[in-house]
């Protein structure tokens, strides 16, 4: 209890204190009124909620009763459905049982049937096995018979070929082989439509067998016609250089037996003549590659074979000389001639006919070679001078005829000779050749063992001896061509004209020989004049036809095949053999 301060009026203090208490009382009373109002409102809401709760309880009771009734109804419904399902299952079970019984009976019946069928099949298989064994025995017998027949056929074929070759030699016929090259990228000519390109690249020439060429000839609006051509040998586009040379090699044996031999490649430009004769050429170089032995052509292989045969011969004196010429624009050029500095350059030569009626090229360079490597080196030198010109058909088209001649001289020294002559003319001609001057290499002590044994190396000019010369001529003819197809212009057109005229002259010469005319036009061309001895019957002549298989070159291929067919029909009489003198043993 506050005590009134001294100096203040106690009554005023109490009055102020009273007013404060009254004020607080009124605030409390107002608060009581508000709380009573809120209490009344809450009582009203409580009564409302109690009424709602009562109604909700009734509804819940009703729902519970309804749910109980529904559950009872559902249980009674499910039981009824289950009874129905059970009844249906029993019916289905009875049906399945009866079906199973029927199925079991049917299975037993089928099992018995299958068992009978299996037994029958086993018996049938045994019978078939016995029959198969019999068939196998018969097949084995047939295979043996077929093998025997095949062997007999091959033997008869070889006999027929030998007889045919003998007949060719007796008649003097020209052997003709035909080689079909593969299709190459340049066979599709640029500038043509796709349809024409496809037509041009179509393969129309095939090797039906090793003796027959089949050509499919077709013209617009006409049915295709197959034409066949028969030759001594036909090579398909897959056969190798080895296969080609295998049929040429026997002629080289004839060379050392005393026969002249000529192998000539004929065909249109781009048909594979130079590849067949020489082999693949080095890029940007006219020389041929000698490293790839499997790709070597006839010329290098023939040289290797000649030197191999010489090495196997009985002791004697042999030496080999080589000359290389080209016939360009109906002029003969010596490709081994050298200038004063020893450099090789082409010199024009002429061809003449000797008193004996033989062709000869005066002043022609003959280089002595001792092995195949020296020969190939000289030929490659000559090829550097050969004239070529690119055309639409061939990038390195030869514009001249190449003639490589290998001359083999056989000499035997002695005073007495036991000689077998085929005819008097050959004897007289050889007896006239009593002495001669040896090549420098042969004077330098490079004879074979028999010449060294018989006398010292120093030889007198008057020493008597006999000599026989045989020649191997290897000819790579320039290809016939159509100016419109090759696309040549200017000087190349003139070259084409001379090439075609010389090949035409060759065909005329063969035609005249076939018809046995009194006059043979050898001098119509320097080519035929140069090859007079070989074509005219003094040599075994093999013509290697080279043709392109594509439709684009059909006309040229048919012309080449026609030339080969006419050449086969030429009968020149039996080729004469130059018998070698046999030295006596007394000296």
Coordinates of C-alpha atoms in Angstrom, one line a residue:
X1 CA 0.0 0.0 0.0
X2 CA 1.4 3.2 -1.2
X3 CA 1.8 5.8 1.3
X4 CA 1.0 9.3 0.2
X5 CA 4.1 11.3 -0.4
X6 CA 4.7 14.1 1.9
X7 CA 3.5 17.4 0.5
X8 CA 0.7 15.8 -1.6
X9 CA -3.0 15.8 -0.9
X10 CA -4.1 12.4 0.2
X11 CA -7.6 12.8 -1.0
X12 CA -6.5 13.5 -4.6
X13 CA -4.2 10.5 -4.5
X14 CA -7.0 8.3 -3.4
X15 CA -9.4 9.7 -5.9
X16 CA -6.9 9.1 -8.8
X17 CA -6.4 5.6 -7.5
X18 CA -10.1 5.0 -7.5
X19 CA -10.5 6.2 -11.0
X20 CA -7.8 3.7 -12.1
X21 CA -9.6 0.8 -10.4
X22 CA -12.9 1.8 -11.9
X23 CA -11.4 1.9 -15.3
X24 CA -9.9 -1.5 -14.9
X25 CA -13.2 -2.8 -13.6
X26 CA -15.1 -1.6 -16.7
X27 CA -12.5 -3.2 -18.9
X28 CA -12.9 -6.5 -17.0
X29 CA -16.6 -6.3 -17.3
X30 CA -16.4 -5.6 -21.1
X31 CA -14.1 -8.6 -21.4
X32 CA -16.6 -10.7 -19.4
X33 CA -19.4 -9.6 -21.8
X34 CA -17.3 -10.6 -24.9
X35 CA -16.5 -13.9 -23.3
X36 CA -20.1 -14.6 -22.5
X37 CA -21.0 -13.8 -26.1
X38 CA -18.4 -16.1 -27.4
X39 CA -19.5 -18.8 -24.9
X40 CA -23.1 -18.5 -26.2
X41 CA -21.9 -18.8 -29.8
X42 CA -19.9 -21.8 -28.8
X43 CA -22.8 -23.4 -27.1
X44 CA -24.9 -22.8 -30.2
X45 CA -22.2 -24.5 -32.4
X46 CA -21.9 -27.3 -29.9
X47 CA -25.6 -27.9 -30.0
X48 CA -25.5 -27.8 -33.8
X49 CA -22.6 -30.3 -33.9
X50 CA -24.3 -32.5 -31.4
X51 CA -27.3 -32.6 -33.7
X52 CA -25.1 -33.4 -36.7
X53 CA -23.3 -36.1 -34.7
X54 CA -26.6 -37.7 -33.8
X55 CA -27.8 -37.7 -37.4
X56 CA -24.4 -39.1 -38.5
X57 CA -24.6 -41.9 -36.0
X58 CA -28.0 -42.8 -37.3
X59 CA -26.7 -42.8 -40.9
X60 CA -23.7 -44.9 -39.9
X61 CA -26.0 -47.4 -38.2
X62 CA -28.2 -47.5 -41.2
X63 CA -25.2 -48.0 -43.6
X64 CA -23.8 -50.7 -41.3
X65 CA -27.1 -52.5 -41.4
X66 CA -27.4 -52.1 -45.2
X67 CA -23.8 -53.4 -45.6
X68 CA -24.5 -56.4 -43.4
X69 CA -27.5 -57.2 -45.5
X70 CA -25.5 -56.7 -48.8
X71 CA -22.7 -59.0 -47.5
X72 CA -25.2 -61.7 -46.7
X73 CA -26.7 -61.4 -50.1
X74 CA -23.3 -61.5 -51.8
X75 CA -22.3 -64.6 -49.8
X76 CA -25.4 -66.3 -50.8
X77 CA -24.8 -65.3 -54.5
X78 CA -21.2 -66.5 -54.5
X79 CA -22.2 -69.8 -53.1
X80 CA -24.8 -70.2 -55.7
X81 CA -22.3 -69.3 -58.5
X82 CA -19.8 -71.7 -57.0
X83 CA -22.3 -74.5 -57.0
X84 CA -23.1 -73.8 -60.6
X85 CA -19.4 -73.7 -61.5
X86 CA -18.8 -76.9 -59.7
X87 CA -21.6 -78.6 -61.5
X88 CA -20.3 -77.3 -64.9
X89 CA -16.8 -78.5 -64.0
X90 CA -18.1 -82.0 -63.2
X91 CA -19.8 -82.1 -66.6
X92 CA -16.7 -80.9 -68.3
X93 CA -14.6 -83.5 -66.4
X94 CA -17.0 -86.2 -67.6
X95 CA -16.7 -85.0 -71.2
X96 CA -12.9 -84.8 -70.9
X97 CA -12.7 -88.3 -69.4
X98 CA -14.8 -89.7 -72.3
X99 CA -12.6 -87.7 -74.8
X100 CA -9.5 -89.0 -73.2
X101 CA -10.7 -92.6 -73.5
X102 CA -11.5 -92.0 -77.2
X103 CA -8.1 -90.3 -77.6
X104 CA -6.3 -93.2 -75.9
X105 CA -8.0 -95.7 -78.1
X106 CA -7.2 -93.7 -81.2
X107 CA -3.6 -93.3 -80.1
X108 CA -3.3 -97.0 -79.7
X109 CA -4.7 -97.6 -83.1
X110 CA -2.4 -95.0 -84.6
X111 CA 0.6 -96.4 -82.7
X112 CA 0.0 -99.8 -84.2
X113 CA -0.4 -98.3 -87.6
X114 CA 2.8 -96.2 -87.2
X115 CA 4.6 -99.3 -85.9
X116 CA 3.6 -101.2 -89.0
X117 CA 4.7 -98.2 -91.2
X118 CA 8.1 -98.0 -89.4
X119 CA 8.7 -101.7 -89.9
X120 CA 7.8 -101.3 -93.6
X121 CA 10.1 -98.2 -93.9
X122 CA 13.0 -100.1 -92.3
X123 CA 12.5 -102.9 -94.7
X124 CA 12.3 -100.4 -97.6
X125 CA 15.4 -98.6 -96.3
X126 CA 17.3 -101.8 -96.2
X127 CA 16.2 -102.5 -99.8
X128 CA 17.2 -99.0 -100.8
X129 CA 20.6 -99.4 -99.1
X130 CA 21.2 -102.6 -101.0
X131 CA 20.1 -100.8 -104.2
X132 CA 22.4 -97.8 -103.4
X133 CA 25.3 -100.1 -102.9
X134 CA 24.7 -101.6 -106.2
X135 CA 24.4 -98.1 -107.8
X136 CA 27.6 -97.1 -106.1
X137 CA 29.4 -100.1 -107.5
X138 CA 27.9 -99.3 -110.9
X139 CA 28.9 -95.6 -110.5
X140 CA 32.4 -96.6 -109.5
X141 CA 32.6 -98.9 -112.5
X142 CA 31.3 -96.1 -114.8
X143 CA 33.8 -93.7 -113.3
X144 CA 36.6 -96.1 -114.0
X145 CA 35.3 -96.6 -117.5
X146 CA 34.9 -92.9 -118.0
X147 CA 38.5 -92.4 -116.8
X148 CA 39.7 -95.0 -119.1
X149 CA 37.7 -93.5 -122.0
X150 CA 39.1 -90.1 -121.1
X151 CA 42.6 -91.4 -121.0
X152 CA 42.0 -93.1 -124.4
X153 CA 40.5 -89.9 -125.7
X154 CA 43.5 -87.8 -124.6
X155 CA 45.8 -90.4 -126.1
X156 CA 43.8 -90.4 -129.3
X157 CA 43.7 -86.6 -129.2
X158 CA 47.5 -86.5 -128.9
X159 CA 47.8 -89.0 -131.7
X160 CA 45.4 -87.0 -133.8
X161 CA 47.4 -83.8 -133.0
X162 CA 50.6 -85.5 -133.9
X163 CA 49.1 -86.9 -137.2
X164 CA 47.6 -83.5 -137.9
X165 CA 51.0 -81.8 -137.3
X166 CA 52.6 -84.4 -139.6
X167 CA 50.0 -83.7 -142.2
X168 CA 50.6 -80.0 -141.8
X169 CA 54.3 -80.6 -142.3
X170 CA 53.8 -82.8 -145.3
X171 CA 51.4 -80.3 -146.9
X172 CA 53.4 -77.3 -145.8
X173 CA 50.3 -75.9 -144.2
X174 CA 50.6 -72.9 -141.9
X175 CA 49.9 -73.5 -138.2
X176 CA 47.4 -71.0 -136.9
X177 CA 46.8 -70.5 -133.2
X178 CA 44.2 -68.0 -131.9
X179 CA 44.4 -66.1 -128.6
X180 CA 41.4 -64.2 -127.2
X181 CA 42.4 -61.4 -124.8
X182 CA 40.3 -60.4 -121.8
X183 CA 37.9 -57.4 -121.8
X184 CA 39.9 -54.3 -120.9
X185 CA 38.8 -50.9 -119.5
X186 CA 39.4 -49.1 -122.8
X187 CA 36.9 -51.4 -124.5
X188 CA 34.1 -49.0 -123.2
X189 CA 34.6 -46.1 -125.6
X190 CA 34.1 -42.6 -124.2
X191 CA 31.4 -40.4 -125.7
X192 CA 28.8 -43.2 -126.2
X193 CA 25.5 -43.5 -124.5
X194 CA 25.1 -46.0 -121.7
X195 CA 23.1 -48.4 -123.9
X196 CA 25.8 -48.4 -126.6
X197 CA 28.5 -48.7 -124.0
X198 CA 26.9 -51.8 -122.6
X199 CA 26.5 -53.2 -126.1
X200 CA 30.2 -52.4 -127.0
X201 CA 31.5 -54.1 -123.8
X202 CA 29.4 -57.3 -124.5
X203 CA 31.7 -60.3 -125.0
X204 CA 30.9 -61.9 -128.4
X205 CA 34.0 -64.0 -129.0
X206 CA 34.5 -67.1 -126.9
X207 CA 36.8 -70.2 -126.9
X208 CA 34.3 -73.0 -127.3
X209 CA 37.1 -75.5 -126.7
X210 CA 40.9 -75.6 -127.3
X211 CA 40.4 -75.8 -131.0
X212 CA 37.3 -73.7 -131.7
X213 CA 36.4 -70.0 -131.6
X214 CA 32.7 -69.2 -131.3
X215 CA 31.6 -65.7 -132.4
X216 CA 28.1 -64.3 -131.7
X217 CA 27.2 -62.1 -134.7
X218 CA 24.3 -59.8 -134.4
X219 CA 22.9 -56.9 -136.3
X220 CA 20.0 -54.6 -135.5
X221 CA 16.7 -56.1 -136.6
X222 CA 18.3 -59.6 -137.3
X223 CA 18.5 -62.7 -135.2
X224 CA 21.9 -63.6 -133.7
X225 CA 24.0 -66.0 -135.6
X226 CA 26.8 -68.1 -134.1
X227 CA 29.9 -68.7 -136.3
X228 CA 32.7 -71.1 -135.5
X229 CA 36.3 -71.1 -136.6
X230 CA 38.7 -74.1 -136.3
X231 CA 42.4 -73.7 -135.5
X232 CA 45.2 -75.8 -134.3
X233 CA 45.0 -74.2 -130.9
X234 CA 42.6 -71.7 -129.3
X235 CA 43.5 -69.9 -126.0
X236 CA 40.7 -68.4 -123.9
X237 CA 41.1 -65.1 -122.0
X238 CA 42.3 -66.9 -118.8
X239 CA 45.1 -68.9 -120.2
X240 CA 48.6 -67.7 -119.3
X241 CA 51.8 -66.9 -121.3
X242 CA 53.1 -70.3 -120.1
X243 CA 50.2 -72.1 -121.8
X244 CA 50.8 -70.1 -125.1
X245 CA 54.5 -70.9 -125.1
X246 CA 54.0 -74.6 -124.3
X247 CA 52.5 -75.0 -127.8
X248 CA 55.3 -73.0 -129.4
X249 CA 58.3 -74.7 -127.8
X250 CA 58.2 -77.8 -130.0
X251 CA 58.9 -75.6 -133.1
X252 CA 62.2 -74.5 -131.4
X253 CA 63.3 -78.1 -131.3
X254 CA 62.7 -78.2 -135.1
X255 CA 65.0 -75.1 -135.3
X256 CA 68.0 -77.1 -134.1
X257 CA 67.0 -80.1 -136.1
X258 CA 67.7 -78.1 -139.3
X259 CA 64.4 -76.3 -140.0
X260 CA 63.8 -72.6 -140.3
X261 CA 61.0 -71.4 -138.1
X262 CA 58.8 -68.2 -138.2
X263 CA 56.3 -67.2 -135.5
X264 CA 54.1 -64.3 -136.5
X265 CA 51.5 -62.4 -134.4
X266 CA 48.6 -61.0 -136.4
X267 CA 45.5 -59.0 -135.4
X268 CA 44.0 -55.6 -135.0
X269 CA 45.6 -52.9 -133.0
X270 CA 45.0 -53.4 -129.2
X271 CA 44.3 -57.1 -129.5
X272 CA 47.4 -58.2 -127.5
X273 CA 50.0 -59.0 -130.2
X274 CA 52.9 -57.2 -128.5
X275 CA 52.0 -58.6 -125.1
X276 CA 51.9 -62.1 -126.6
X277 CA 55.2 -61.7 -128.4
X278 CA 57.2 -59.6 -125.9
X279 CA 55.2 -59.4 -122.6
X280 CA 54.1 -56.4 -120.6
X281 CA 55.9 -53.1 -121.5
X282 CA 57.4 -50.8 -118.9
X283 CA 55.3 -47.7 -118.2
X284 CA 56.4 -44.9 -120.4
X285 CA 59.0 -47.1 -122.1
X286 CA 58.8 -49.3 -125.2
X287 CA 61.1 -51.9 -123.5
X288 CA 59.5 -55.0 -122.0
X289 CA 59.9 -56.0 -118.4
X290 CA 62.2 -59.0 -117.9
X291 CA 61.7 -59.4 -114.1
X292 CA 58.2 -60.9 -114.3
X293 CA 59.1 -64.3 -115.7
X294 CA 55.5 -65.5 -115.7
X295 CA 54.5 -62.6 -118.0
X296 CA 57.3 -62.9 -120.5
X297 CA 56.1 -63.3 -124.1
X298 CA 57.2 -65.6 -126.9
X299 CA 60.3 -63.8 -128.0
X300 CA 62.2 -63.8 -124.7
X301 CA 61.0 -67.3 -123.8
X302 CA 62.0 -68.6 -127.3
X303 CA 65.4 -67.2 -126.9
X304 CA 65.9 -68.8 -123.4
X305 CA 64.7 -72.1 -124.8
X306 CA 67.0 -72.0 -127.8
X307 CA 70.1 -71.4 -125.6
X308 CA 68.9 -74.2 -123.3
X309 CA 68.6 -76.6 -126.3
X310 CA 72.0 -75.5 -127.6
X311 CA 73.5 -76.3 -124.2
X312 CA 72.1 -79.8 -124.3
X313 CA 73.3 -80.6 -127.8
X314 CA 76.2 -83.0 -128.5
X315 CA 79.6 -81.3 -128.8
X316 CA 79.8 -79.0 -131.9
X317 CA 80.3 -75.5 -132.9
X318 CA 77.3 -73.2 -132.5
X319 CA 76.9 -69.5 -132.4
X320 CA 73.9 -67.2 -132.5
X321 CA 73.4 -63.9 -134.2
X322 CA 70.5 -61.5 -133.8
X323 CA 69.1 -58.8 -136.0
X324 CA 66.2 -56.4 -135.3
X325 CA 64.4 -54.5 -138.1
X326 CA 61.1 -52.7 -138.4
X327 CA 59.0 -52.1 -141.5
X328 CA 57.7 -48.5 -141.2
X329 CA 55.8 -46.8 -144.0
X330 CA 56.9 -49.6 -146.3
X331 CA 60.6 -48.9 -145.5
X332 CA 63.0 -51.2 -143.7
X333 CA 65.0 -49.8 -140.8
X334 CA 67.9 -51.6 -139.1
X335 CA 67.4 -51.0 -135.4
X336 CA 70.8 -52.3 -134.3
X337 CA 72.9 -50.1 -136.6
X338 CA 75.4 -47.9 -134.8
X339 CA 76.9 -44.6 -135.6
X340 CA 80.6 -43.7 -135.3
X341 CA 80.2 -43.2 -131.5
X342 CA 78.7 -46.6 -131.0
X343 CA 75.2 -45.2 -130.4
X344 CA 72.3 -47.3 -131.8
X345 CA 70.1 -45.5 -134.3
X346 CA 67.7 -46.7 -137.1
X347 CA 69.3 -46.9 -140.5
X348 CA 67.2 -47.4 -143.6
X349 CA 68.0 -50.7 -145.5
X350 CA 66.7 -52.3 -148.6
X351 CA 65.6 -55.9 -149.3
X352 CA 66.8 -57.7 -152.4
X353 CA 66.4 -61.2 -153.9
X354 CA 69.5 -63.3 -154.2
X355 CA 70.4 -65.5 -157.2
X356 CA 69.0 -68.5 -155.3
X357 CA 65.7 -66.6 -155.0
X358 CA 66.0 -65.9 -151.3
X359 CA 65.3 -62.5 -149.7
X360 CA 68.2 -60.7 -148.2
X361 CA 68.9 -57.3 -146.5
X362 CA 72.4 -56.1 -147.5
X363 CA 74.5 -54.4 -144.7
X364 CA 72.0 -55.5 -142.1
X365 CA 73.5 -55.5 -138.6
X366 CA 74.0 -59.0 -137.1
X367 CA 75.1 -59.0 -133.5
X368 CA 76.6 -62.2 -132.0
X369 CA 75.1 -63.1 -128.6
X370 CA 76.2 -65.9 -126.2
X371 CA 73.2 -66.0 -123.9
X372 CA 69.6 -64.9 -123.6
X373 CA 70.5 -61.9 -121.5
X374 CA 72.6 -60.4 -124.3
X375 CA 69.8 -61.1 -126.8
X376 CA 67.2 -59.4 -124.6
X377 CA 69.5 -56.4 -124.0
X378 CA 69.8 -55.9 -127.8
X379 CA 66.1 -56.3 -128.5
X380 CA 65.3 -53.8 -125.8
X381 CA 67.7 -51.4 -127.5
X382 CA 66.0 -51.9 -130.8
X383 CA 62.6 -51.4 -129.2
X384 CA 63.6 -48.0 -128.0
X385 CA 63.7 -46.9 -131.7
X386 CA 60.4 -48.6 -132.7
X387 CA 57.8 -46.1 -133.8
X388 CA 54.6 -45.9 -131.7
X389 CA 51.7 -43.4 -131.5
X390 CA 48.8 -43.2 -129.0
X391 CA 45.3 -43.9 -130.4
X392 CA 41.9 -44.1 -128.9
X393 CA 42.3 -47.9 -129.0
X394 CA 45.8 -48.3 -127.7
X395 CA 48.0 -45.8 -125.8
X396 CA 51.2 -47.4 -127.2
X397 CA 50.1 -48.5 -130.6
X398 CA 52.9 -49.8 -132.7
X399 CA 53.1 -48.0 -136.1
X400 CA 55.6 -50.5 -137.6
X401 CA 56.1 -54.3 -138.1
X402 CA 58.9 -55.7 -135.9
X403 CA 61.0 -58.6 -137.2
X404 CA 63.5 -60.1 -134.8
X405 CA 65.7 -62.8 -136.4
X406 CA 67.8 -65.3 -134.6
X407 CA 70.3 -67.0 -136.8
X408 CA 72.0 -70.2 -135.5
X409 CA 75.1 -71.3 -137.3
X410 CA 76.4 -74.8 -136.8
X411 CA 79.9 -75.6 -138.0
X412 CA 81.9 -78.9 -137.9
X413 CA 85.5 -79.1 -138.9
X414 CA 87.2 -82.0 -140.7
X415 CA 88.4 -83.4 -144.0
X416 CA 85.8 -86.2 -144.3
X417 CA 82.0 -85.8 -143.8
X418 CA 79.4 -88.5 -143.7
X419 CA 76.4 -86.5 -144.8
X420 CA 72.8 -87.5 -145.4
X421 CA 71.2 -85.0 -147.8
X422 CA 67.5 -84.8 -148.4
X423 CA 68.0 -83.4 -151.9
X424 CA 70.8 -82.6 -154.3
X425 CA 70.1 -78.9 -154.3
X426 CA 70.8 -78.6 -150.5
X427 CA 74.0 -80.6 -150.9
X428 CA 75.3 -78.4 -153.6
X429 CA 74.5 -75.2 -151.7
X430 CA 76.2 -76.4 -148.6
X431 CA 79.3 -77.7 -150.5
X432 CA 79.8 -74.2 -151.9
X433 CA 80.1 -72.9 -148.3
X434 CA 83.7 -74.2 -147.9
X435 CA 85.2 -71.4 -146.0
X436 CA 84.1 -68.3 -144.2
X437 CA 85.3 -65.6 -141.7
X438 CA 84.3 -66.3 -138.1
X439 CA 82.7 -63.6 -135.9
X440 CA 85.1 -61.8 -133.6
X441 CA 83.7 -63.5 -130.5
X442 CA 84.3 -67.0 -132.1
X443 CA 87.9 -66.1 -133.0
X444 CA 88.5 -65.1 -129.3
X445 CA 88.5 -68.8 -128.2
X446 CA 84.8 -69.1 -127.6
X447 CA 84.1 -72.3 -129.5
X448 CA 82.6 -75.4 -127.8
X449 CA 84.7 -78.3 -126.5
X450 CA 84.9 -80.2 -129.8
X451 CA 86.4 -77.4 -131.8
X452 CA 89.0 -76.8 -129.1
X453 CA 89.9 -80.5 -129.0
X454 CA 90.3 -80.9 -132.7
X455 CA 92.8 -78.1 -133.2
X456 CA 94.4 -75.1 -131.6
X457 CA 92.4 -71.9 -131.3
X458 CA 94.4 -70.2 -134.0
X459 CA 92.4 -70.8 -137.2
X460 CA 93.7 -70.4 -140.7
X461 CA 91.6 -68.5 -143.3
X462 CA 91.9 -71.4 -145.7
X463 CA 90.7 -74.1 -143.2
X464 CA 87.9 -76.2 -144.7
X465 CA 84.6 -76.6 -142.8
X466 CA 80.9 -77.1 -143.3
X467 CA 78.3 -74.8 -141.9
X468 CA 74.5 -74.9 -141.7
X469 CA 72.4 -71.8 -140.9
X470 CA 68.9 -72.0 -139.5
X471 CA 66.8 -68.9 -138.8
X472 CA 64.1 -68.2 -136.2
X473 CA 62.1 -65.2 -137.2
X474 CA 59.8 -63.6 -134.6
X475 CA 57.4 -61.1 -136.1
X476 CA 55.2 -58.7 -134.2
X477 CA 53.0 -57.2 -137.0
X478 CA 51.5 -53.8 -136.6
X479 CA 47.8 -53.9 -136.0
X480 CA 45.2 -53.3 -138.7
X481 CA 42.9 -50.4 -137.7
X482 CA 40.0 -48.3 -138.8
X483 CA 40.8 -44.6 -138.8
X484 CA 37.4 -43.7 -137.6
X485 CA 37.7 -45.9 -134.5
X486 CA 41.4 -45.2 -133.7
X487 CA 40.9 -41.4 -134.0
X488 CA 44.3 -40.8 -135.6
X489 CA 45.1 -37.7 -137.6
X490 CA 47.9 -36.1 -139.6
X491 CA 50.9 -38.3 -140.2
X492 CA 49.3 -41.2 -138.2
X493 CA 46.7 -41.5 -141.0
X494 CA 49.5 -42.1 -143.5
X495 CA 51.0 -44.7 -141.1
X496 CA 47.7 -46.5 -140.9
X497 CA 47.4 -46.6 -144.6
X498 CA 50.8 -48.2 -145.0
X499 CA 50.1 -50.7 -142.2
X500 CA 46.8 -51.8 -143.8
X501 CA 48.3 -52.0 -147.3
X502 CA 51.2 -54.2 -146.1
X503 CA 48.8 -56.5 -144.2
X504 CA 46.6 -56.7 -147.3
X505 CA 49.7 -57.6 -149.4
X506 CA 50.4 -60.4 -146.9
X507 CA 46.9 -61.7 -147.4
X508 CA 47.4 -61.5 -151.2
X509 CA 50.6 -63.5 -151.0
X510 CA 48.9 -66.2 -148.9
X511 CA 46.0 -66.2 -151.4
X512 CA 48.3 -66.6 -154.3
X513 CA 50.2 -69.5 -152.7
X514 CA 46.9 -71.2 -151.8
X515 CA 45.7 -70.9 -155.4
X516 CA 49.2 -72.1 -156.6
X517 CA 49.6 -69.1 -159.0
X518 CA 52.6 -68.9 -161.1
X519 CA 53.5 -65.5 -159.8
X520 CA 53.5 -64.7 -156.0
X521 CA 53.4 -60.9 -155.4
X522 CA 56.0 -60.8 -152.7
X523 CA 57.4 -57.4 -153.9
X524 CA 54.1 -55.6 -153.5
X525 CA 55.2 -54.8 -150.0
X526 CA 58.6 -54.6 -148.2
X527 CA 57.0 -56.7 -145.5
X528 CA 56.1 -59.6 -147.7
X529 CA 59.5 -59.3 -149.6
X530 CA 61.3 -59.5 -146.2
X531 CA 59.3 -62.5 -145.1
X532 CA 59.4 -64.2 -148.5
X533 CA 61.4 -67.2 -147.3
X534 CA 59.3 -67.8 -144.2
X535 CA 55.9 -67.3 -145.9
X536 CA 56.9 -69.0 -149.1
X537 CA 57.6 -72.4 -147.7
X538 CA 61.2 -72.4 -146.5
X539 CA 60.2 -72.3 -142.8
X540 CA 57.7 -73.8 -140.4
X541 CA 55.3 -70.9 -140.0
X542 CA 53.1 -70.3 -137.0
X543 CA 50.6 -67.5 -137.1
X544 CA 49.3 -66.4 -133.7
X545 CA 46.0 -64.7 -134.2
X546 CA 45.1 -62.2 -131.5
X547 CA 41.5 -61.0 -131.3
X548 CA 39.5 -58.8 -129.0
X549 CA 36.3 -60.3 -127.5
X550 CA 34.1 -57.2 -127.4
X551 CA 31.2 -56.3 -129.7
X552 CA 33.0 -53.0 -130.4
X553 CA 35.7 -54.9 -132.4
X554 CA 33.5 -57.5 -134.0
X555 CA 34.3 -56.5 -137.6
X556 CA 38.1 -56.5 -137.0
X557 CA 37.9 -59.8 -135.1
X558 CA 36.0 -61.4 -137.9
X559 CA 38.6 -60.1 -140.4
X560 CA 41.4 -61.6 -138.4
X561 CA 39.6 -64.9 -138.0
X562 CA 39.0 -65.0 -141.8
X563 CA 42.7 -64.3 -142.4
X564 CA 43.6 -67.2 -140.1
X565 CA 41.1 -69.5 -141.8
X566 CA 42.6 -68.7 -145.2
X567 CA 46.1 -69.1 -143.9
X568 CA 45.3 -72.7 -142.7
X569 CA 44.3 -73.7 -146.1
X570 CA 47.6 -72.7 -147.7
X571 CA 49.6 -75.8 -148.9
X572 CA 53.2 -74.8 -149.6
X573 CA 54.7 -78.3 -149.9
X574 CA 56.8 -80.1 -147.4
X575 CA 59.3 -77.8 -145.6
X576 CA 62.9 -78.8 -146.4
X577 CA 65.2 -79.8 -143.7
X578 CA 68.9 -78.8 -143.7
X579 CA 70.8 -81.9 -142.6
X580 CA 73.9 -81.3 -140.4
X581 CA 77.2 -82.7 -141.6
X582 CA 78.6 -85.5 -139.5
X583 CA 82.4 -85.3 -138.8
X584 CA 84.5 -88.4 -139.3
X585 CA 86.2 -89.9 -136.2
X586 CA 89.5 -90.5 -137.9
X587 CA 90.9 -87.0 -137.1

